[in-house]
PDB file of C-alpha atoms in Angstrom:
ATOM      1  CA  ASP G   1      30.057  19.444 -67.533  1.00 48.00           C
ATOM      2  CA  LYS G   2      26.893  17.545 -67.869  1.00 45.00           C
ATOM      3  CA  LYS G   3      29.384  14.675 -66.578  1.00 46.00           C
ATOM      4  CA  THR G   4      30.915  16.985 -63.738  1.00 48.00           C
ATOM      5  CA  ALA G   5      27.304  18.045 -62.484  1.00 48.00           C
ATOM      6  CA  ALA G   6      26.406  17.071 -59.265  1.00 46.00           C
ATOM      7  CA  ASP G   7      23.128  14.335 -59.455  1.00 51.00           C
ATOM      8  CA  PRO G   8      20.843  15.183 -56.634  1.00 50.00           C
ATOM      9  CA  SER G   9      19.343  11.876 -56.670  1.00 52.00           C
ATOM     10  CA  SER G  10      22.375  10.402 -56.746  1.00 54.00           C
ATOM     11  CA  SER G  11      24.001  11.854 -53.733  1.00 53.00           C
ATOM     12  CA  SER G  12      20.794  10.896 -52.240  1.00 54.00           C
ATOM     13  CA  ALA G  13      21.100   7.447 -53.168  1.00 54.00           C
ATOM     14  CA  ALA G  14      24.800   7.406 -51.547  1.00 51.00           C
ATOM     15  CA  ALA G  15      23.518   9.227 -48.298  1.00 50.00           C
ATOM     16  CA  ALA G  16      20.661   6.088 -48.265  1.00 50.00           C
ATOM     17  CA  ALA G  17      23.989   3.759 -48.794  1.00 50.00           C
ATOM     18  CA  ALA G  18      25.607   4.872 -46.527  1.00 48.00           C
ATOM     19  CA  ALA G  19      23.687   5.232 -43.287  1.00 48.00           C
ATOM     20  CA  THR G  20      22.185   1.177 -44.417  1.00 50.00           C
ATOM     21  CA  ALA G  21      26.394   0.424 -44.042  1.00 47.00           C
ATOM     22  CA  THR G  22      26.944   1.477 -40.797  1.00 49.00           C
ATOM     23  CA  PRO G  23      23.870   0.642 -38.722  1.00 51.00           C
ATOM     24  CA  GLY G  24      23.983   1.197 -35.267  1.00 52.00           C
ATOM     25  CA  PHE G  25      23.475  -0.691 -31.957  1.00 50.00           C
ATOM     26  CA  ILE G  26      19.660  -0.859 -32.326  1.00 50.00           C
ATOM     27  CA  ASP G  27      20.047  -1.753 -35.335  1.00 54.00           C
ATOM     28  CA  LYS G  28      22.436  -4.482 -34.832  1.00 52.00           C
ATOM     29  CA  LEU G  29      20.372  -5.285 -31.794  1.00 54.00           C
ATOM     30  CA  LEU G  30      16.953  -5.592 -33.698  1.00 54.00           C
ATOM     31  CA  GLY G  31      17.619  -5.932 -37.119  1.00 55.00           C
ATOM     32  CA  PRO G  32      16.893  -2.674 -40.160  1.00 54.00           C
ATOM     33  CA  ASP G  33      13.087  -5.315 -40.598  1.00 55.00           C
ATOM     34  CA  LEU G  34      12.462  -4.726 -37.025  1.00 53.00           C
ATOM     35  CA  LEU G  35      12.913  -1.157 -35.693  1.00 52.00           C
ATOM     36  CA  ASP G  36       9.644   0.191 -37.808  1.00 56.00           C
ATOM     37  CA  SER G  37       6.983  -2.896 -37.014  1.00 68.00           C
ATOM     38  CA  ALA G  38       4.619  -3.027 -34.218  1.00 70.00           C
ATOM     39  CA  THR G  39       6.808  -5.305 -33.150  1.00 74.00           C
ATOM     40  CA  SER G  40       9.603  -3.405 -32.324  1.00 74.00           C
ATOM     41  CA  ARG G  41       7.164  -0.675 -30.377  1.00 75.00           C
ATOM     42  CA  PHE G  42       6.138  -3.856 -28.109  1.00 77.00           C
ATOM     43  CA  ILE G  43       9.466  -4.447 -27.284  1.00 79.00           C
ATOM     44  CA  MET G  44       9.912  -1.523 -26.185  1.00 79.00           C
ATOM     45  CA  ALA G  45       6.951  -1.004 -24.315  1.00 78.00           C
ATOM     46  CA  SER G  46       7.433  -4.204 -22.747  1.00 83.00           C
ATOM     47  CA  LEU G  47      11.165  -3.293 -21.955  1.00 86.00           C
ATOM     48  CA  TRP G  48      10.084  -0.036 -20.476  1.00 82.00           C
ATOM     49  CA  SER G  49       6.975  -1.812 -18.370  1.00 82.00           C
ATOM     50  CA  ILE G  50       9.289  -4.248 -16.742  1.00 89.00           C
ATOM     51  CA  VAL G  51      11.289  -1.677 -16.001  1.00 87.00           C
ATOM     52  CA  ALA G  52       8.981   0.846 -13.992  1.00 81.00           C
ATOM     53  CA  CYS G  53       7.410  -1.803 -12.435  1.00 85.00           C
ATOM     54  CA  GLN G  54      10.563  -2.942 -11.047  1.00 88.00           C
ATOM     55  CA  LEU G  55      10.831   0.890  -9.526  1.00 86.00           C
ATOM     56  CA  LEU G  56       7.515   1.252  -8.129  1.00 84.00           C
ATOM     57  CA  LEU G  57       7.968  -2.075  -5.924  1.00 89.00           C
ATOM     58  CA  LYS G  58      11.071  -0.495  -5.081  1.00 89.00           C
ATOM     59  CA  ILE G  59       9.345   2.544  -3.981  1.00 87.00           C
ATOM     60  CA  ILE G  60       6.392   1.095  -2.431  1.00 89.00           C
ATOM     61  CA  ASN G  61       9.150  -1.039  -0.586  1.00 90.00           C
ATOM     62  CA  GLU G  62      10.221   2.646   0.560  1.00 89.00           C
ATOM     63  CA  ALA G  63       7.387   3.978   1.488  1.00 88.00           C
ATOM     64  CA  TYR G  64       6.756   0.180   4.046  1.00 91.00           C
ATOM     65  CA  GLU G  65      10.236   1.043   5.424  1.00 91.00           C
ATOM     66  CA  ILE G  66      10.050   4.291   6.187  1.00 88.00           C
ATOM     67  CA  ARG G  67       7.094   3.560   8.688  1.00 88.00           C
ATOM     68  CA  MET G  68       8.239   0.417   9.886  1.00 91.00           C
ATOM     69  CA  HIS G  69      11.802   2.509  11.162  1.00 89.00           C
ATOM     70  CA  ALA G  70      10.074   3.459  14.633  1.00 87.00           C
ATOM     71  CA  ILE G  71       8.388   0.266  14.955  1.00 90.00           C
ATOM     72  CA  ARG G  72      11.867  -1.705  14.734  1.00 90.00           C
ATOM     73  CA  GLU G  73      13.562   0.390  16.491  1.00 90.00           C
ATOM     74  CA  TYR G  74      11.345   1.096  19.681  1.00 90.00           C
ATOM     75  CA  GLY G  75       8.584  -1.850  19.336  1.00 89.00           C
ATOM     76  CA  MET G  76       4.881  -2.105  18.999  1.00 90.00           C
ATOM     77  CA  ILE G  77       4.982   1.834  20.784  1.00 88.00           C
ATOM     78  CA  ILE G  78       2.230   4.055  20.158  1.00 87.00           C
ATOM     79  CA  HIS G  79       3.787   7.209  20.613  1.00 80.00           C
ATOM     80  CA  GLU G  80       3.232  11.485  20.674  1.00 76.00           C
ATOM     81  CA  PHE G  81       0.012  12.786  21.962  1.00 77.00           C
ATOM     82  CA  ASP G  82      -2.315  12.536  19.187  1.00 83.00           C
ATOM     83  CA  PRO G  83      -1.871   8.975  18.151  1.00 86.00           C
ATOM     84  CA  TRP G  84      -2.402   8.147  22.014  1.00 89.00           C
ATOM     85  CA  PHE G  85      -5.880  10.227  21.341  1.00 88.00           C
ATOM     86  CA  ASN G  86      -6.707   8.415  18.445  1.00 90.00           C
ATOM     87  CA  TYR G  87      -5.813   4.836  20.040  1.00 93.00           C
ATOM     88  CA  ARG G  88      -7.913   5.695  23.202  1.00 92.00           C
ATOM     89  CA  ALA G  89     -10.659   6.137  20.720  1.00 93.00           C
ATOM     90  CA  THR G  90     -10.144   3.997  18.370  1.00 94.00           C
ATOM     91  CA  GLU G  91     -10.509   1.126  21.146  1.00 94.00           C
ATOM     92  CA  TYR G  92     -13.381   2.984  22.791  1.00 95.00           C
ATOM     93  CA  LEU G  93     -14.847   2.163  20.040  1.00 95.00           C
ATOM     94  CA  TYR G  94     -14.275  -1.397  19.591  1.00 95.00           C
ATOM     95  CA  GLU G  95     -15.225  -2.216  22.956  1.00 95.00           C
ATOM     96  CA  HIS G  96     -18.655  -0.598  23.109  1.00 95.00           C
ATOM     97  CA  GLY G  97     -19.989  -0.381  19.585  1.00 94.00           C
ATOM     98  CA  TRP G  98     -20.263   2.830  16.983  1.00 94.00           C
ATOM     99  CA  HIS G  99     -23.650   3.561  18.556  1.00 94.00           C
ATOM    100  CA  ALA G 100     -21.881   4.261  21.885  1.00 94.00           C
ATOM    101  CA  PHE G 101     -18.915   6.007  19.972  1.00 95.00           C
ATOM    102  CA  LYS G 102     -20.269   8.824  17.789  1.00 92.00           C
ATOM    103  CA  THR G 103     -22.576   9.653  21.738  1.00 93.00           C
ATOM    104  CA  TRP G 104     -19.612   9.492  23.164  1.00 94.00           C
ATOM    105  CA  PHE G 105     -18.376  12.453  25.454  1.00 94.00           C
ATOM    106  CA  ASP G 106     -15.332  11.825  26.962  1.00 91.00           C
ATOM    107  CA  TYR G 107     -14.618  13.831  30.792  1.00 89.00           C
ATOM    108  CA  LYS G 108     -11.219  13.241  31.290  1.00 85.00           C
ATOM    109  CA  VAL G 109     -10.148  15.654  27.773  1.00 84.00           C
ATOM    110  CA  TRP G 110     -10.376  19.371  27.585  1.00 85.00           C
ATOM    111  CA  TYR G 111     -10.419  19.516  31.421  1.00 84.00           C
ATOM    112  CA  PRO G 112     -13.533  20.624  32.858  1.00 86.00           C
ATOM    113  CA  LEU G 113     -14.977  21.408  30.119  1.00 90.00           C
ATOM    114  CA  GLY G 114     -14.772  17.795  28.733  1.00 90.00           C
ATOM    115  CA  ARG G 115     -15.125  17.020  24.808  1.00 91.00           C
ATOM    116  CA  PRO G 116     -17.958  15.367  22.736  1.00 93.00           C
ATOM    117  CA  VAL G 117     -15.432  12.911  21.327  1.00 91.00           C
ATOM    118  CA  GLY G 118     -18.514  11.452  18.774  1.00 86.00           C
ATOM    119  CA  THR G 119     -18.751  15.130  16.947  1.00 87.00           C
ATOM    120  CA  THR G 120     -15.523  16.459  16.689  1.00 90.00           C
ATOM    121  CA  ILE G 121     -13.559  13.768  15.419  1.00 90.00           C
ATOM    122  CA  TYR G 122     -12.926  12.127  11.628  1.00 91.00           C
ATOM    123  CA  PRO G 123     -13.654   8.798  12.690  1.00 91.00           C
ATOM    124  CA  GLY G 124     -12.183   8.036   9.513  1.00 91.00           C
ATOM    125  CA  MET G 125      -9.043   6.234  10.988  1.00 90.00           C
ATOM    126  CA  GLN G 126     -10.762   4.701  13.802  1.00 93.00           C
ATOM    127  CA  VAL G 127     -13.706   2.812  12.244  1.00 94.00           C
ATOM    128  CA  THR G 128     -10.698   1.714   9.821  1.00 93.00           C
ATOM    129  CA  SER G 129      -8.758   0.040  13.001  1.00 94.00           C
ATOM    130  CA  VAL G 130     -11.777  -1.238  13.998  1.00 95.00           C
ATOM    131  CA  ILE G 131     -12.688  -2.861  10.959  1.00 96.00           C
ATOM    132  CA  ILE G 132      -9.172  -4.302  10.014  1.00 95.00           C
ATOM    133  CA  LYS G 133      -8.678  -5.264  14.315  1.00 95.00           C
ATOM    134  CA  THR G 134     -12.066  -7.413  13.446  1.00 94.00           C
ATOM    135  CA  ILE G 135     -11.056  -9.151  10.445  1.00 94.00           C
ATOM    136  CA  LEU G 136      -8.157 -10.639  12.245  1.00 93.00           C
ATOM    137  CA  GLY G 137      -9.712 -11.241  15.419  1.00 90.00           C
ATOM    138  CA  ASP G 138      -7.116 -12.795  18.423  1.00 90.00           C
ATOM    139  CA  ARG G 139      -4.420 -12.988  15.125  1.00 92.00           C
ATOM    140  CA  MET G 140      -3.238  -9.215  16.589  1.00 93.00           C
ATOM    141  CA  SER G 141      -3.985  -6.448  19.122  1.00 94.00           C
ATOM    142  CA  LEU G 142      -6.103  -3.339  18.792  1.00 94.00           C
ATOM    143  CA  ASN G 143      -2.390  -2.257  19.599  1.00 93.00           C
ATOM    144  CA  ASP G 144      -0.264  -3.211  16.994  1.00 94.00           C
ATOM    145  CA  VAL G 145      -3.010  -2.794  14.279  1.00 94.00           C
ATOM    146  CA  CYS G 146      -2.737   1.115  14.756  1.00 93.00           C
ATOM    147  CA  CYS G 147       0.684   0.763  14.771  1.00 92.00           C
ATOM    148  CA  LEU G 148       1.050  -1.453  11.452  1.00 93.00           C
ATOM    149  CA  VAL G 149      -1.712   0.589  10.033  1.00 92.00           C
ATOM    150  CA  PRO G 150       0.407   3.907   8.902  1.00 89.00           C
ATOM    151  CA  ALA G 151       3.307   1.159   7.585  1.00 91.00           C
ATOM    152  CA  TRP G 152       0.369   0.102   5.161  1.00 92.00           C
ATOM    153  CA  PHE G 153      -1.326   3.004   4.465  1.00 91.00           C
ATOM    154  CA  GLY G 154       1.746   4.964   3.744  1.00 88.00           C
ATOM    155  CA  ALA G 155       2.456   1.751   1.191  1.00 90.00           C
ATOM    156  CA  ALA G 156      -0.910   2.377  -0.229  1.00 89.00           C
ATOM    157  CA  ALA G 157      -1.161   6.309  -0.296  1.00 88.00           C
ATOM    158  CA  THR G 158       1.998   5.615  -2.322  1.00 85.00           C
ATOM    159  CA  VAL G 159      -0.044   3.580  -4.597  1.00 85.00           C
ATOM    160  CA  PHE G 160      -2.397   5.451  -5.363  1.00 85.00           C
ATOM    161  CA  THR G 161      -1.036   8.778  -5.882  1.00 83.00           C
ATOM    162  CA  GLY G 162       1.289   6.800  -8.807  1.00 78.00           C
ATOM    163  CA  LEU G 163      -2.234   5.913 -10.094  1.00 79.00           C
ATOM    164  CA  MET G 164      -3.563   9.299 -10.148  1.00 80.00           C
ATOM    165  CA  ALA G 165      -0.669  10.927 -12.015  1.00 77.00           C
ATOM    166  CA  TYR G 166      -1.016   7.597 -14.557  1.00 74.00           C
ATOM    167  CA  GLU G 167      -4.106   8.615 -15.010  1.00 73.00           C
ATOM    168  CA  ALA G 168      -4.087  12.760 -15.290  1.00 73.00           C
ATOM    169  CA  CYS G 169      -0.620  12.965 -17.886  1.00 69.00           C
ATOM    170  CA  VAL G 170      -2.737  11.171 -20.359  1.00 59.00           C
ATOM    171  CA  GLY G 171      -1.683  13.705 -23.814  1.00 50.00           C
ATOM    172  CA  THR G 172       1.750  14.839 -22.229  1.00 52.00           C
ATOM    173  CA  THR G 173       4.790  14.276 -24.013  1.00 51.00           C
ATOM    174  CA  LEU G 174       6.309  11.832 -20.992  1.00 50.00           C
ATOM    175  CA  PRO G 175       4.880   8.259 -20.252  1.00 52.00           C
ATOM    176  CA  LYS G 176       1.899   7.519 -18.381  1.00 51.00           C
ATOM    177  CA  THR G 177       3.929   5.069 -16.857  1.00 51.00           C
ATOM    178  CA  GLY G 178       6.903   7.125 -15.945  1.00 51.00           C
ATOM    179  CA  ARG G 179       4.709  10.090 -14.239  1.00 52.00           C
ATOM    180  CA  GLY G 180       2.987   7.466 -11.703  1.00 52.00           C
ATOM    181  CA  THR G 181       6.797   6.149 -11.348  1.00 55.00           C
ATOM    182  CA  SER G 182       8.205   9.681 -10.863  1.00 57.00           C
ATOM    183  CA  SER G 183       5.173  10.650  -8.209  1.00 57.00           C
ATOM    184  CA  ASP G 184       5.561   7.327  -6.068  1.00 57.00           C
ATOM    185  CA  GLY G 185       9.219   8.442  -5.629  1.00 59.00           C
ATOM    186  CA  VAL G 186       8.042  11.749  -5.171  1.00 60.00           C
ATOM    187  CA  VAL G 187       5.743  10.764  -1.980  1.00 58.00           C
ATOM    188  CA  THR G 188       8.228   8.521  -0.228  1.00 59.00           C
ATOM    189  CA  ALA G 189      10.533  10.849   0.033  1.00 57.00           C
ATOM    190  CA  VAL G 190       8.676  13.113   2.104  1.00 57.00           C
ATOM    191  CA  GLN G 191       7.510  10.543   4.265  1.00 55.00           C
ATOM    192  CA  GLN G 192      11.415   9.752   4.651  1.00 51.00           C
ATOM    193  CA  SER G 193      11.421  14.105   5.798  1.00 50.00           C
ATOM    194  CA  THR G 194       8.740  13.949   7.976  1.00 52.00           C
ATOM    195  CA  ASP G 195       9.205  10.598   9.171  1.00 53.00           C
ATOM    196  CA  ASP G 196      13.216  11.081   9.990  1.00 48.00           C
ATOM    197  CA  PRO G 197      14.487  10.604  13.182  1.00 45.00           C
ATOM    198  CA  SER G 198      17.043  12.910  13.225  1.00 44.00           C
ATOM    199  CA  ARG G 199      14.983  15.833  11.382  1.00 44.00           C
ATOM    200  CA  PRO G 200      15.566  18.895  14.174  1.00 40.00           C
ATOM    201  CA  GLU G 201      11.389  19.252  15.447  1.00 41.00           C
TER     202      GLU G 201
END
Protein backbone atom coordinates (compact mmCIF):
# COMPACT_ATOMS: atom_id res chain seq x y z
CA ASP A 1 0.00 0.00 0.00
CA LYS A 2 2.85 2.35 0.72
CA LYS A 3 4.17 1.77 -2.77
CA THR A 4 0.83 2.60 -4.37
CA ALA A 5 0.11 5.68 -2.21
CA ALA A 6 0.16 8.96 -4.12
CA ASP A 7 3.18 11.11 -3.47
CA PRO A 8 2.27 14.84 -3.72
CA SER A 9 5.82 15.87 -4.42
CA SER A 10 6.19 13.39 -7.23
CA SER A 11 2.90 14.47 -8.84
CA SER A 12 3.96 18.13 -8.68
CA ALA A 13 7.24 17.24 -10.25
CA ALA A 14 5.44 15.31 -13.00
CA ALA A 15 3.13 18.30 -13.72
CA ALA A 16 6.09 20.65 -13.90
CA ALA A 17 7.88 18.27 -16.23
CA ALA A 18 4.81 18.04 -18.47
CA ALA A 19 4.51 21.83 -18.61
CA THR A 20 8.18 22.07 -19.51
CA ALA A 21 7.83 19.37 -22.11
CA THR A 22 5.01 21.16 -23.95
CA PRO A 23 6.17 24.75 -24.53
CA GLY A 24 3.79 27.32 -25.89
CA PHE A 25 4.26 29.71 -28.83
CA ILE A 26 5.94 32.38 -26.69
CA ASP A 27 8.24 29.77 -25.17
CA LYS A 28 9.26 28.60 -28.63
CA LEU A 29 9.69 32.17 -29.83
CA LEU A 30 11.70 33.61 -26.94
CA GLY A 31 12.91 30.54 -25.08
CA PRO A 32 12.16 29.56 -21.49
CA ASP A 33 15.16 31.36 -20.03
CA LEU A 34 14.24 34.64 -21.70
CA LEU A 35 10.61 34.80 -20.62
CA ASP A 36 11.28 35.61 -16.97
CA SER A 37 14.11 38.03 -17.63
CA ALA A 38 14.24 41.78 -17.97
CA THR A 39 15.05 41.32 -21.65
CA SER A 40 11.64 39.82 -22.33
CA ARG A 41 9.89 42.72 -20.63
CA PHE A 42 11.97 45.12 -22.70
CA ILE A 43 11.06 43.29 -25.92
CA MET A 44 7.35 43.30 -25.15
CA ALA A 45 7.42 46.97 -24.11
CA SER A 46 9.29 47.84 -27.32
CA LEU A 47 6.81 45.97 -29.50
CA TRP A 48 3.88 47.67 -27.76
CA SER A 49 5.53 51.09 -28.16
CA ILE A 50 6.02 50.50 -31.89
CA VAL A 51 2.38 49.53 -32.35
CA ALA A 52 1.19 52.49 -30.27
CA CYS A 53 3.36 54.93 -32.26
CA GLN A 54 1.99 53.59 -35.53
CA LEU A 55 -1.57 54.00 -34.27
CA LEU A 56 -0.80 57.49 -32.99
CA LEU A 57 0.61 58.61 -36.34
CA LYS A 58 -2.41 57.16 -38.13
CA ILE A 59 -4.83 58.95 -35.79
CA ILE A 60 -3.01 62.29 -36.11
CA ASN A 61 -3.08 61.95 -39.88
CA GLU A 62 -6.82 61.21 -39.79
CA ALA A 63 -7.45 64.23 -37.57
CA TYR A 64 -5.61 66.42 -40.07
CA GLU A 65 -7.26 64.91 -43.14
CA ILE A 66 -10.77 65.36 -41.68
CA ARG A 67 -10.18 69.10 -41.33
CA MET A 68 -8.69 69.27 -44.82
CA HIS A 69 -11.76 67.71 -46.48
CA ALA A 70 -13.61 71.00 -47.10
CA ILE A 71 -10.44 72.69 -48.38
CA ARG A 72 -9.78 69.91 -50.88
CA GLU A 73 -13.43 69.95 -51.89
CA TYR A 74 -14.00 73.71 -52.23
CA GLY A 75 -10.56 75.34 -52.03
CA MET A 76 -9.20 77.95 -49.63
CA ILE A 77 -12.60 79.39 -48.78
CA ILE A 78 -13.91 80.39 -45.36
CA HIS A 79 -17.45 79.14 -44.78
CA GLU A 80 -20.29 80.33 -42.53
CA PHE A 81 -20.76 83.54 -40.53
CA ASP A 82 -18.60 83.01 -37.44
CA PRO A 83 -15.46 82.06 -39.38
CA TRP A 84 -15.90 85.15 -41.54
CA PHE A 85 -16.17 87.34 -38.45
CA ASN A 86 -13.04 85.73 -37.00
CA TYR A 87 -11.21 86.26 -40.28
CA ARG A 88 -12.25 89.91 -40.38
CA ALA A 89 -11.05 90.41 -36.82
CA THR A 90 -7.77 88.68 -37.67
CA GLU A 91 -7.35 90.88 -40.74
CA TYR A 92 -7.94 94.01 -38.67
CA LEU A 93 -5.39 92.88 -36.08
CA TYR A 94 -2.82 92.10 -38.77
CA GLU A 95 -3.25 95.44 -40.55
CA HIS A 96 -3.63 97.78 -37.56
CA GLY A 97 -1.76 96.15 -34.68
CA TRP A 98 -2.70 95.13 -31.16
CA HIS A 99 -3.36 98.58 -29.70
CA ALA A 100 -5.87 99.48 -32.42
CA PHE A 101 -7.44 96.03 -32.17
CA LYS A 102 -8.11 96.13 -28.44
CA THR A 103 -9.80 99.52 -28.77
CA TRP A 104 -11.62 98.69 -32.01
CA PHE A 105 -15.32 99.60 -32.09
CA ASP A 106 -16.91 98.06 -35.17
CA TYR A 107 -19.91 100.05 -36.42
CA LYS A 108 -20.64 97.54 -39.19
CA VAL A 109 -21.87 94.76 -36.88
CA TRP A 110 -24.75 94.60 -34.39
CA TYR A 111 -26.27 97.45 -36.38
CA PRO A 112 -27.25 100.08 -35.35
CA LEU A 113 -25.48 99.74 -32.01
CA GLY A 114 -22.11 98.48 -33.23
CA ARG A 115 -19.77 96.30 -31.20
CA PRO A 116 -16.62 96.95 -29.14
CA VAL A 117 -14.79 94.00 -30.65
CA GLY A 118 -11.59 94.43 -28.69
CA THR A 119 -13.33 93.97 -25.33
CA THR A 120 -15.97 91.39 -26.34
CA ILE A 121 -13.84 88.77 -28.10
CA TYR A 122 -11.47 86.01 -27.07
CA PRO A 123 -8.48 87.01 -29.21
CA GLY A 124 -6.43 83.83 -28.93
CA MET A 125 -7.29 82.55 -32.38
CA GLN A 126 -6.70 85.93 -34.02
CA VAL A 127 -3.37 86.49 -32.26
CA THR A 128 -2.17 82.98 -33.11
CA SER A 129 -3.09 83.35 -36.78
CA VAL A 130 -1.31 86.70 -37.00
CA ILE A 131 1.81 85.23 -35.39
CA ILE A 132 1.82 82.34 -37.88
CA LYS A 133 1.31 84.77 -40.77
CA THR A 134 4.15 86.96 -39.51
CA ILE A 135 6.46 83.94 -39.34
CA LEU A 136 5.51 82.68 -42.81
CA GLY A 137 5.59 86.12 -44.39
CA ASP A 138 4.70 86.25 -48.09
CA ARG A 139 4.81 82.45 -48.45
CA MET A 140 1.15 82.19 -47.40
CA SER A 141 -1.73 84.66 -47.38
CA LEU A 142 -3.68 85.47 -44.23
CA ASN A 143 -6.75 83.83 -45.74
CA ASP A 144 -4.85 80.58 -46.30
CA VAL A 145 -3.46 80.66 -42.76
CA CYS A 146 -6.95 81.05 -41.32
CA CYS A 147 -8.20 78.18 -43.51
CA LEU A 148 -5.42 75.85 -42.40
CA VAL A 149 -5.35 76.70 -38.70
CA PRO A 150 -8.27 74.30 -37.92
CA ALA A 151 -6.38 71.42 -39.57
CA TRP A 152 -3.14 72.22 -37.76
CA PHE A 153 -4.78 72.70 -34.40
CA GLY A 154 -7.05 69.70 -34.87
CA ALA A 155 -3.96 67.49 -35.12
CA ALA A 156 -2.28 69.33 -32.22
CA ALA A 157 -5.39 68.98 -30.02
CA THR A 158 -5.38 65.24 -30.71
CA VAL A 159 -1.76 64.97 -29.58
CA PHE A 160 -2.28 66.96 -26.38
CA THR A 161 -5.45 65.04 -25.52
CA GLY A 162 -3.47 61.82 -25.78
CA LEU A 163 -0.71 63.26 -23.58
CA MET A 164 -3.24 64.30 -20.92
CA ALA A 165 -4.77 60.82 -20.92
CA TYR A 166 -1.26 59.32 -20.78
CA GLU A 167 -0.47 61.40 -17.69
CA ALA A 168 -3.86 60.82 -16.04
CA CYS A 169 -3.77 57.01 -16.20
CA VAL A 170 -0.98 56.60 -13.65
CA GLY A 171 -1.86 53.73 -11.34
CA THR A 172 -4.48 52.16 -13.63
CA THR A 173 -4.36 48.65 -15.02
CA LEU A 174 -4.22 49.73 -18.66
CA PRO A 175 -0.88 50.79 -20.14
CA LYS A 176 -0.30 54.52 -20.34
CA THR A 177 0.37 54.36 -24.07
CA GLY A 178 -2.84 52.46 -24.74
CA ARG A 179 -4.96 54.91 -22.77
CA GLY A 180 -3.46 57.92 -24.56
CA THR A 181 -3.84 56.36 -28.00
CA SER A 182 -7.47 55.49 -27.24
CA SER A 183 -8.21 59.10 -26.26
CA ASP A 184 -6.62 60.32 -29.51
CA GLY A 185 -8.96 58.03 -31.43
CA VAL A 186 -11.98 59.42 -29.59
CA VAL A 187 -10.99 63.02 -30.40
CA THR A 188 -10.52 62.14 -34.06
CA ALA A 189 -13.92 60.43 -34.19
CA VAL A 190 -15.58 63.48 -32.62
CA GLN A 191 -13.94 65.75 -35.21
CA GLN A 192 -15.15 63.49 -37.99
CA SER A 193 -18.74 63.48 -36.71
CA THR A 194 -18.82 67.28 -36.40
CA ASP A 195 -17.17 67.90 -39.81
CA ASP A 196 -19.09 65.33 -41.84
CA PRO A 197 -20.64 67.25 -44.78
CA SER A 198 -23.38 64.64 -45.10
CA ARG A 199 -24.51 65.10 -41.51
CA PRO A 200 -27.90 66.87 -41.35
CA GLU A 201 -27.90 70.29 -39.74
